Amino acid sequence: MEMKSSITDTWRLFGLGSLVGWLILLLFMQQNNYNMNLLAIRNIIGPFNISISSIDVPNFRGKQLHIEKKCNIFDGRWVYKPEESPTYDPLKCPFVEEKMSCKKNGRPDLAYEHWKWEARDCSIPLLNGTDMVERLRNKRVILVGDSLNRNMWESLACTLYSSIPLTRAVVKDNSSIPVITLTAKDYNFTVEFYWSPFLVDFNLNHKSGKKVLVLDKLSPNSKHWPGADIMVFNSGHWWAQTGTYKRYELLEYDGKLIEDMELELAYEKGMRTWQTWVEENVDPKKTTVFFRSISTEHKSSKSDQWCYKKTQPIKDESYISYYPNSLVEITEKVIKEKRKTQVKYLNITKLSEYRIDAHPSMYRYKDWKNLTKVYKDVLSAHADCSHWCLPGVPDTWNRLLYASLFYDL
């Protein structure tokens, strides 16, 4: 009996080992078929703009194998889709400044409105204004920074404004702070833009009589920032301006005026001041904080890298940004540091580099035809290759913000 029992136990162990071996083999075979299954699924759901960050792949027995797939929504390409329209009509949106109103100013080509950003590894949901106003119910959104963040605010405000009853939207522009606010009464949310190009204090009334950038003191309007549910910051363009375009005359740090400091050192001190404010004033359980990366300018002296008269995006990697890479590295280093409040990086730089066609150029002016003749010898000083036509590239920034906020990508 003992020998028979021993033989039976041996066969049981052999059977169990064989079963485990077969399961491992099946999983290995399933993993090899994963890419094929994923590609097939993308082809099926692609038109419906469903994002794939995790999927259930059916195996040959009809069961589900759950696989996580991380999506980089900032890595992709621009695809021309003339059949798709922007999320708003710029002629009906009251927030678009003249310098971004390319269509209203008479720009003859409008192809720049129909390029859509597609990620390489997944589908990014389109920005649905009706859905977003519901998701923002009872919330407060602030954008803080320079005119490129105002460009982004105008795009977002237009998208939301077109999705709510016009009589239930209120806009206030308080130049004393300065801030401009869109309030949706029925949804009880606000979207606010605060002008603060350096994020730290830029004192134009300093006792020295000079324009002073105070590196260890945040912008005075920062007292209005706390309590927001979503914060989107940017800075960089004003820091990088040199020569006659340099905005400040002196720096101040630790109570001392400084005539000269290495740009990278000054910028990092300013970013550290902002980082400290975020740590001390933001509740990570309530608030999501983003820092938007640098928005590309196309004003190089090289004709093929100057936005004037460009009607097509750059198709290759030939563009070389004037913006100091050292400042980009400092920004990313500060943001990626582990902190109580983890800042999310809205990395729109590369996707914006391709869009040399989408700047206002001379169409920032209503009288562009006459001014083009008047300034024909100095057009490079007057063509706007920094800001963006609306609708246009900032709509994609907001689409990526929307996807980052509300979808598990």
mmCIF file of N, CA and C in Angstrom, residues 96-109 112 147-148 151 154 241 245 247 297 299 306-309 357-372 375 378-390:
data_model
loop_
_atom_site.group_PDB
_atom_site.id
_atom_site.type_symbol
_atom_site.label_atom_id
_atom_site.label_comp_id
_atom_site.label_asym_id
_atom_site.label_seq_id
_atom_site.Cartn_x
_atom_site.Cartn_y
_atom_site.Cartn_z
ATOM 1 N N VAL A 96 -10.143 85.980 -28.207
ATOM 2 C CA VAL A 96 -8.948 85.924 -29.046
ATOM 3 C C VAL A 96 -8.434 87.332 -29.335
ATOM 4 N N GLU A 97 -7.197 87.603 -28.911
ATOM 5 C CA GLU A 97 -6.596 88.909 -29.166
ATOM 6 C C GLU A 97 -6.346 89.102 -30.663
ATOM 7 N N GLU A 98 -6.196 90.349 -31.058
ATOM 8 C CA GLU A 98 -5.966 90.657 -32.475
ATOM 9 C C GLU A 98 -4.749 89.915 -33.018
ATOM 10 N N LYS A 99 -3.688 89.820 -32.219
ATOM 11 C CA LYS A 99 -2.450 89.225 -32.728
ATOM 12 C C LYS A 99 -2.554 87.720 -32.937
ATOM 13 N N MET A 100 -3.593 87.074 -32.363
ATOM 14 C CA MET A 100 -3.820 85.655 -32.602
ATOM 15 C C MET A 100 -4.973 85.416 -33.582
ATOM 16 N N SER A 101 -5.654 86.491 -33.992
ATOM 17 C CA SER A 101 -6.854 86.371 -34.837
ATOM 18 C C SER A 101 -6.500 86.341 -36.323
ATOM 19 N N CYS A 102 -5.728 85.338 -36.707
ATOM 20 C CA CYS A 102 -5.228 85.284 -38.086
ATOM 21 C C CYS A 102 -6.362 85.235 -39.114
ATOM 22 N N LYS A 103 -7.365 84.430 -38.842
ATOM 23 C CA LYS A 103 -8.495 84.302 -39.773
ATOM 24 C C LYS A 103 -9.251 85.616 -39.886
ATOM 25 N N LYS A 104 -9.542 86.240 -38.766
ATOM 26 C CA LYS A 104 -10.256 87.510 -38.764
ATOM 27 C C LYS A 104 -9.442 88.600 -39.440
ATOM 28 N N ASN A 105 -8.128 88.543 -39.307
ATOM 29 C CA ASN A 105 -7.251 89.551 -39.910
ATOM 30 C C ASN A 105 -7.045 89.329 -41.400
ATOM 31 N N GLY A 106 -7.551 88.190 -41.918
ATOM 32 C CA GLY A 106 -7.512 87.969 -43.365
ATOM 33 C C GLY A 106 -6.438 87.034 -43.867
ATOM 34 N N ARG A 107 -5.899 86.172 -42.995
ATOM 35 C CA ARG A 107 -4.917 85.202 -43.492
ATOM 36 C C ARG A 107 -5.587 84.344 -44.569
ATOM 37 N N PRO A 108 -5.017 84.270 -45.766
ATOM 38 C CA PRO A 108 -5.693 83.575 -46.874
ATOM 39 C C PRO A 108 -5.674 82.053 -46.790
ATOM 40 N N ASP A 109 -4.635 81.472 -46.184
ATOM 41 C CA ASP A 109 -4.556 80.013 -46.069
ATOM 42 C C ASP A 109 -4.981 79.597 -44.659
ATOM 43 N N TYR A 112 -3.567 75.464 -41.579
ATOM 44 C CA TYR A 112 -2.960 75.281 -40.261
ATOM 45 C C TYR A 112 -3.991 74.873 -39.208
ATOM 46 N N SER A 147 2.781 85.494 -22.194
ATOM 47 C CA SER A 147 1.754 85.616 -23.228
ATOM 48 C C SER A 147 1.478 84.304 -23.950
ATOM 49 N N LEU A 148 2.410 83.341 -23.875
ATOM 50 C CA LEU A 148 2.150 82.034 -24.480
ATOM 51 C C LEU A 148 1.157 81.246 -23.631
ATOM 52 N N ASN A 151 -2.055 82.712 -24.554
ATOM 53 C CA ASN A 151 -2.425 82.078 -25.820
ATOM 54 C C ASN A 151 -3.175 80.758 -25.540
ATOM 55 N N GLU A 154 -6.637 81.534 -23.897
ATOM 56 C CA GLU A 154 -7.623 81.965 -24.887
ATOM 57 C C GLU A 154 -8.192 80.769 -25.644
ATOM 58 N N GLN A 241 15.704 86.239 -23.052
ATOM 59 C CA GLN A 241 15.914 87.426 -23.881
ATOM 60 C C GLN A 241 17.175 88.164 -23.444
ATOM 61 N N TYR A 245 16.761 93.294 -25.886
ATOM 62 C CA TYR A 245 15.471 92.689 -25.547
ATOM 63 C C TYR A 245 15.401 92.244 -24.081
ATOM 64 N N ARG A 247 14.739 92.153 -20.352
ATOM 65 C CA ARG A 247 13.647 92.864 -19.666
ATOM 66 C C ARG A 247 14.080 93.531 -18.366
ATOM 67 N N GLU A 297 9.792 79.075 -30.827
ATOM 68 C CA GLU A 297 9.736 80.227 -31.737
ATOM 69 C C GLU A 297 10.448 79.845 -33.035
ATOM 70 N N LYS A 299 12.008 82.075 -35.489
ATOM 71 C CA LYS A 299 12.444 83.383 -35.990
ATOM 72 C C LYS A 299 13.945 83.398 -36.279
ATOM 73 N N TRP A 306 12.336 80.348 -40.574
ATOM 74 C CA TRP A 306 11.638 81.582 -40.250
ATOM 75 C C TRP A 306 10.183 81.409 -40.664
ATOM 76 N N CYS A 307 9.256 81.809 -39.831
ATOM 77 C CA CYS A 307 7.847 81.474 -40.050
ATOM 78 C C CYS A 307 7.181 82.259 -41.181
ATOM 79 N N TYR A 308 7.778 83.340 -41.612
ATOM 80 C CA TYR A 308 7.140 84.186 -42.622
ATOM 81 C C TYR A 308 6.814 83.405 -43.906
ATOM 82 N N LYS A 309 5.542 83.452 -44.303
ATOM 83 C CA LYS A 309 5.016 82.827 -45.521
ATOM 84 C C LYS A 309 5.042 81.288 -45.500
ATOM 85 N N ASP A 357 4.350 76.678 -39.582
ATOM 86 C CA ASP A 357 3.279 77.250 -40.411
ATOM 87 C C ASP A 357 2.190 77.942 -39.605
ATOM 88 N N ALA A 358 2.160 77.754 -38.291
ATOM 89 C CA ALA A 358 0.974 78.121 -37.504
ATOM 90 C C ALA A 358 1.119 79.392 -36.676
ATOM 91 N N HIS A 359 2.185 80.165 -36.902
ATOM 92 C CA HIS A 359 2.353 81.442 -36.206
ATOM 93 C C HIS A 359 1.583 82.553 -36.928
ATOM 94 N N PRO A 360 1.264 83.634 -36.223
ATOM 95 C CA PRO A 360 0.565 84.749 -36.878
ATOM 96 C C PRO A 360 1.387 85.429 -37.975
ATOM 97 N N SER A 361 2.716 85.464 -37.786
ATOM 98 C CA SER A 361 3.573 86.158 -38.756
ATOM 99 C C SER A 361 3.040 87.588 -38.948
ATOM 100 N N MET A 362 2.864 88.033 -40.173
ATOM 101 C CA MET A 362 2.342 89.389 -40.403
ATOM 102 C C MET A 362 0.821 89.455 -40.262
ATOM 103 N N TYR A 363 0.190 88.291 -40.119
ATOM 104 C CA TYR A 363 -1.268 88.271 -39.969
ATOM 105 C C TYR A 363 -1.699 88.582 -38.541
ATOM 106 N N ARG A 364 -0.760 88.992 -37.705
ATOM 107 C CA ARG A 364 -1.119 89.461 -36.365
ATOM 108 C C ARG A 364 -1.730 90.854 -36.436
ATOM 109 N N TYR A 365 -1.576 91.505 -37.591
ATOM 110 C CA TYR A 365 -2.096 92.860 -37.773
ATOM 111 C C TYR A 365 -3.290 92.868 -38.725
ATOM 112 N N LYS A 366 -4.307 93.671 -38.394
ATOM 113 C CA LYS A 366 -5.438 93.825 -39.310
ATOM 114 C C LYS A 366 -4.964 94.454 -40.620
ATOM 115 N N ASP A 367 -4.012 95.380 -40.504
ATOM 116 C CA ASP A 367 -3.512 96.098 -41.671
ATOM 117 C C ASP A 367 -2.246 95.446 -42.218
ATOM 118 N N TRP A 368 -2.215 94.104 -42.249
ATOM 119 C CA TRP A 368 -0.997 93.385 -42.617
ATOM 120 C C TRP A 368 -0.536 93.650 -44.046
ATOM 121 N N LYS A 369 -1.463 93.874 -44.967
ATOM 122 C CA LYS A 369 -1.072 94.108 -46.362
ATOM 123 C C LYS A 369 -0.239 95.380 -46.480
ATOM 124 N N ASN A 370 -0.702 96.436 -45.839
ATOM 125 C CA ASN A 370 0.021 97.703 -45.901
ATOM 126 C C ASN A 370 1.331 97.627 -45.121
ATOM 127 N N LEU A 371 1.294 97.020 -43.922
ATOM 128 C CA LEU A 371 2.491 96.948 -43.081
ATOM 129 C C LEU A 371 3.575 96.074 -43.701
ATOM 130 N N THR A 372 3.180 95.067 -44.453
ATOM 131 C CA THR A 372 4.173 94.223 -45.126
ATOM 132 C C THR A 372 4.987 95.042 -46.120
ATOM 133 N N TYR A 375 7.243 97.660 -43.934
ATOM 134 C CA TYR A 375 8.372 97.053 -43.231
ATOM 135 C C TYR A 375 9.103 96.008 -44.070
ATOM 136 N N VAL A 378 12.564 95.151 -43.065
ATOM 137 C CA VAL A 378 12.814 94.719 -41.679
ATOM 138 C C VAL A 378 11.668 93.817 -41.205
ATOM 139 N N LEU A 379 11.197 92.965 -42.081
ATOM 140 C CA LEU A 379 10.056 92.104 -41.733
ATOM 141 C C LEU A 379 10.352 91.185 -40.555
ATOM 142 N N SER A 380 11.585 90.767 -40.420
ATOM 143 C CA SER A 380 11.937 89.842 -39.345
ATOM 144 C C SER A 380 11.681 90.443 -37.965
ATOM 145 N N ALA A 381 11.672 91.766 -37.892
ATOM 146 C CA ALA A 381 11.432 92.437 -36.609
ATOM 147 C C ALA A 381 9.941 92.608 -36.326
ATOM 148 N N HIS A 382 9.104 92.350 -37.334
ATOM 149 C CA HIS A 382 7.674 92.600 -37.177
ATOM 150 C C HIS A 382 6.809 91.351 -37.345
ATOM 151 N N ALA A 383 7.312 90.346 -38.034
ATOM 152 C CA ALA A 383 6.544 89.101 -38.180
ATOM 153 C C ALA A 383 6.553 88.349 -36.853
ATOM 154 N N ASP A 384 5.377 87.997 -36.370
ATOM 155 C CA ASP A 384 5.254 87.317 -35.076
ATOM 156 C C ASP A 384 5.436 85.808 -35.259
ATOM 157 N N CYS A 385 6.609 85.328 -34.886
ATOM 158 C CA CYS A 385 6.914 83.901 -34.997
ATOM 159 C C CYS A 385 7.021 83.252 -33.616
ATOM 160 N N SER A 386 6.389 83.893 -32.630
ATOM 161 C CA SER A 386 6.402 83.387 -31.259
ATOM 162 C C SER A 386 5.027 82.878 -30.839
ATOM 163 N N HIS A 387 4.007 83.726 -31.032
ATOM 164 C CA HIS A 387 2.660 83.332 -30.643
ATOM 165 C C HIS A 387 2.058 82.415 -31.709
ATOM 166 N N TRP A 388 0.801 81.998 -31.474
ATOM 167 C CA TRP A 388 0.159 81.037 -32.369
ATOM 168 C C TRP A 388 -1.219 81.526 -32.792
ATOM 169 N N CYS A 389 -1.539 81.305 -34.061
ATOM 170 C CA CYS A 389 -2.886 81.599 -34.545
ATOM 171 C C CYS A 389 -3.888 80.745 -33.775
ATOM 172 N N LEU A 390 -5.079 81.282 -33.576
ATOM 173 C CA LEU A 390 -6.173 80.521 -32.979
ATOM 174 C C LEU A 390 -7.367 80.515 -33.931
#
